[in-house]
């Protein structure tokens, strides 16, 4: 007697997608961290930029855009930092920038910008190939120190 409904065998393929699932999860976490940082930096009262190894701006917040006269931070992305703030050439900031980039150490420096009539303090924070810079107007503090 032969039962035609009985399974004689099964043929199939299997593929391990663990790596793909893990990568998808890591990407989601990275995107969440990026959104969080974007939210934090948009609320910071200082100008914040991140300068890539080719000296191009890879990040700028609203305050940074206003500092150099642009409407939107997205308008700054891809521009060479030194072209947007040419008054920074030959300053203590430029010296500190290159030292931070080469050494990987965080640095702070203040400088007078005659063309803008302001004292600016720069916090330089190397991370990977980029250097993030927080720019604070400290003119009022400097005036108070002189009095």
Short mmCIF file of C-alpha atoms in Angstrom, two decimals:
data_model
loop_
_atom_site.label_atom_id
_atom_site.label_comp_id
_atom_site.label_asym_id
_atom_site.label_seq_id
_atom_site.Cartn_x
_atom_site.Cartn_y
_atom_site.Cartn_z
CA UNK A 1 0.00 0.00 0.00
CA UNK A 2 1.39 3.38 -1.00
CA UNK A 3 0.25 6.68 0.56
CA UNK A 4 0.67 9.46 -1.98
CA UNK A 5 0.21 12.26 0.60
CA UNK A 6 3.28 11.28 2.60
CA UNK A 7 6.33 13.55 2.35
CA UNK A 8 9.26 11.75 0.86
CA UNK A 9 11.82 14.55 1.15
CA UNK A 10 12.37 18.28 1.40
CA UNK A 11 14.66 20.43 -0.66
CA UNK A 12 15.59 23.99 0.31
CA UNK A 13 18.33 26.48 0.94
CA UNK A 14 19.20 28.48 4.00
CA UNK A 15 21.22 31.61 4.35
CA UNK A 16 22.65 33.10 7.52
CA UNK A 17 21.50 36.76 7.64
CA UNK A 18 22.82 37.47 11.13
CA UNK A 19 25.43 39.92 9.87
CA UNK A 20 22.88 41.77 7.75
CA UNK A 21 20.44 42.03 10.67
CA UNK A 22 23.24 43.24 12.98
CA UNK A 23 24.36 45.86 10.43
CA UNK A 24 20.79 47.09 10.01
CA UNK A 25 20.50 47.41 13.79
CA UNK A 26 23.83 49.30 14.00
CA UNK A 27 22.71 51.65 11.24
CA UNK A 28 19.46 52.40 13.06
CA UNK A 29 21.39 53.13 16.27
CA UNK A 30 23.80 55.36 14.39
CA UNK A 31 20.94 57.29 12.78
CA UNK A 32 19.33 57.75 16.21
CA UNK A 33 22.61 59.07 17.66
CA UNK A 34 22.98 61.43 14.68
CA UNK A 35 19.44 62.81 15.18
CA UNK A 36 20.14 63.28 18.89
CA UNK A 37 23.42 65.11 18.22
CA UNK A 38 21.74 67.21 15.55
CA UNK A 39 19.07 68.18 18.07
CA UNK A 40 21.67 68.98 20.76
CA UNK A 41 23.87 71.05 18.43
CA UNK A 42 20.88 72.97 17.09
CA UNK A 43 20.15 74.14 20.66
CA UNK A 44 23.71 75.12 21.53
CA UNK A 45 24.11 78.89 21.82
CA UNK A 46 27.64 78.80 20.39
CA UNK A 47 28.60 78.39 16.76
CA UNK A 48 29.63 74.79 16.12
CA UNK A 49 31.36 73.48 13.01
CA UNK A 50 33.14 70.30 12.12
CA UNK A 51 36.01 70.48 9.66
CA UNK A 52 36.99 67.41 7.64
CA UNK A 53 40.53 66.37 6.70
CA UNK A 54 40.20 68.24 3.38
CA UNK A 55 39.36 71.46 5.33
CA UNK A 56 35.75 71.34 4.14
CA UNK A 57 32.88 71.91 6.53
CA UNK A 58 31.06 68.66 7.25
CA UNK A 59 28.78 70.13 9.93
CA UNK A 60 27.59 73.60 10.89
CA UNK A 61 24.79 74.72 13.18
CA UNK A 62 22.51 77.76 12.70
CA UNK A 63 24.71 80.03 14.81
CA UNK A 64 27.76 79.17 12.68
CA UNK A 65 25.83 80.02 9.50
CA UNK A 66 24.82 83.40 10.94
CA UNK A 67 28.40 84.08 12.07
CA UNK A 68 29.61 83.98 8.46
CA UNK A 69 26.49 85.57 6.96
CA UNK A 70 24.75 82.52 5.51
CA UNK A 71 21.03 81.82 5.86
CA UNK A 72 21.28 78.07 6.41
CA UNK A 73 23.94 75.79 7.82
CA UNK A 74 23.37 73.44 4.88
CA UNK A 75 24.66 76.23 2.62
CA UNK A 76 28.05 75.98 4.36
CA UNK A 77 28.53 72.24 3.99
CA UNK A 78 31.28 71.33 1.58
CA UNK A 79 32.80 74.82 1.66
CA UNK A 80 36.42 75.20 2.72
CA UNK A 81 36.48 76.59 6.27
CA UNK A 82 39.29 79.08 5.58
CA UNK A 83 37.34 80.55 2.64
CA UNK A 84 34.35 81.20 4.91
CA UNK A 85 36.39 82.72 7.77
CA UNK A 86 39.42 84.18 6.01
CA UNK A 87 40.12 86.41 9.00
CA UNK A 88 41.18 83.20 10.81
CA UNK A 89 44.26 82.80 8.62
CA UNK A 90 47.50 83.57 10.45
CA UNK A 91 45.82 83.72 13.88
CA UNK A 92 46.27 81.88 17.16
CA UNK A 93 43.20 79.88 16.15
CA UNK A 94 44.85 78.60 12.96
CA UNK A 95 47.97 77.59 14.89
CA UNK A 96 45.84 75.79 17.50
CA UNK A 97 43.74 74.14 14.80
CA UNK A 98 46.74 72.53 13.12
CA UNK A 99 48.21 71.52 16.48
CA UNK A 100 44.91 69.89 17.52
CA UNK A 101 44.60 68.12 14.16
CA UNK A 102 48.15 66.74 14.37
CA UNK A 103 48.21 65.87 18.08
CA UNK A 104 44.59 64.76 18.57
CA UNK A 105 44.38 66.82 21.77
CA UNK A 106 41.53 69.19 22.61
CA UNK A 107 42.60 72.83 22.79
CA UNK A 108 41.12 76.24 23.58
CA UNK A 109 42.30 79.57 22.23
CA UNK A 110 40.91 83.11 22.14
CA UNK A 111 41.62 85.75 19.53
CA UNK A 112 40.59 89.32 18.66
CA UNK A 113 38.90 89.72 15.27
CA UNK A 114 39.39 93.34 14.27
CA UNK A 115 37.22 93.03 11.15
CA UNK A 116 34.23 91.96 13.26
CA UNK A 117 35.13 93.87 16.43
CA UNK A 118 34.79 90.75 18.58
CA UNK A 119 36.80 88.43 20.76
CA UNK A 120 36.14 84.81 19.81
CA UNK A 121 37.05 81.76 21.82
CA UNK A 122 37.58 78.52 19.94
CA UNK A 123 37.30 75.09 21.55
CA UNK A 124 38.91 72.55 19.23
CA UNK A 125 37.94 68.90 19.61
CA UNK A 126 39.57 66.37 17.25
CA UNK A 127 37.54 63.21 16.64
CA UNK A 128 38.62 60.72 14.02
CA UNK A 129 39.53 62.61 10.87
CA UNK A 130 37.47 65.69 11.77
CA UNK A 131 38.02 68.59 14.13
CA UNK A 132 34.90 70.01 15.75
CA UNK A 133 35.10 73.65 16.77
CA UNK A 134 32.87 75.52 19.23
CA UNK A 135 33.08 79.27 18.66
CA UNK A 136 31.99 81.58 21.48
CA UNK A 137 31.77 85.37 21.42
CA UNK A 138 33.63 86.40 24.61
CA UNK A 139 33.75 90.14 23.88
CA UNK A 140 31.66 91.06 26.95
CA UNK A 141 33.86 88.93 29.20
CA UNK A 142 37.04 90.51 27.82
CA UNK A 143 35.61 94.02 28.31
CA UNK A 144 34.68 93.15 31.91
CA UNK A 145 38.21 91.86 32.54
CA UNK A 146 39.66 95.18 31.34
CA UNK A 147 37.49 97.22 33.69
#
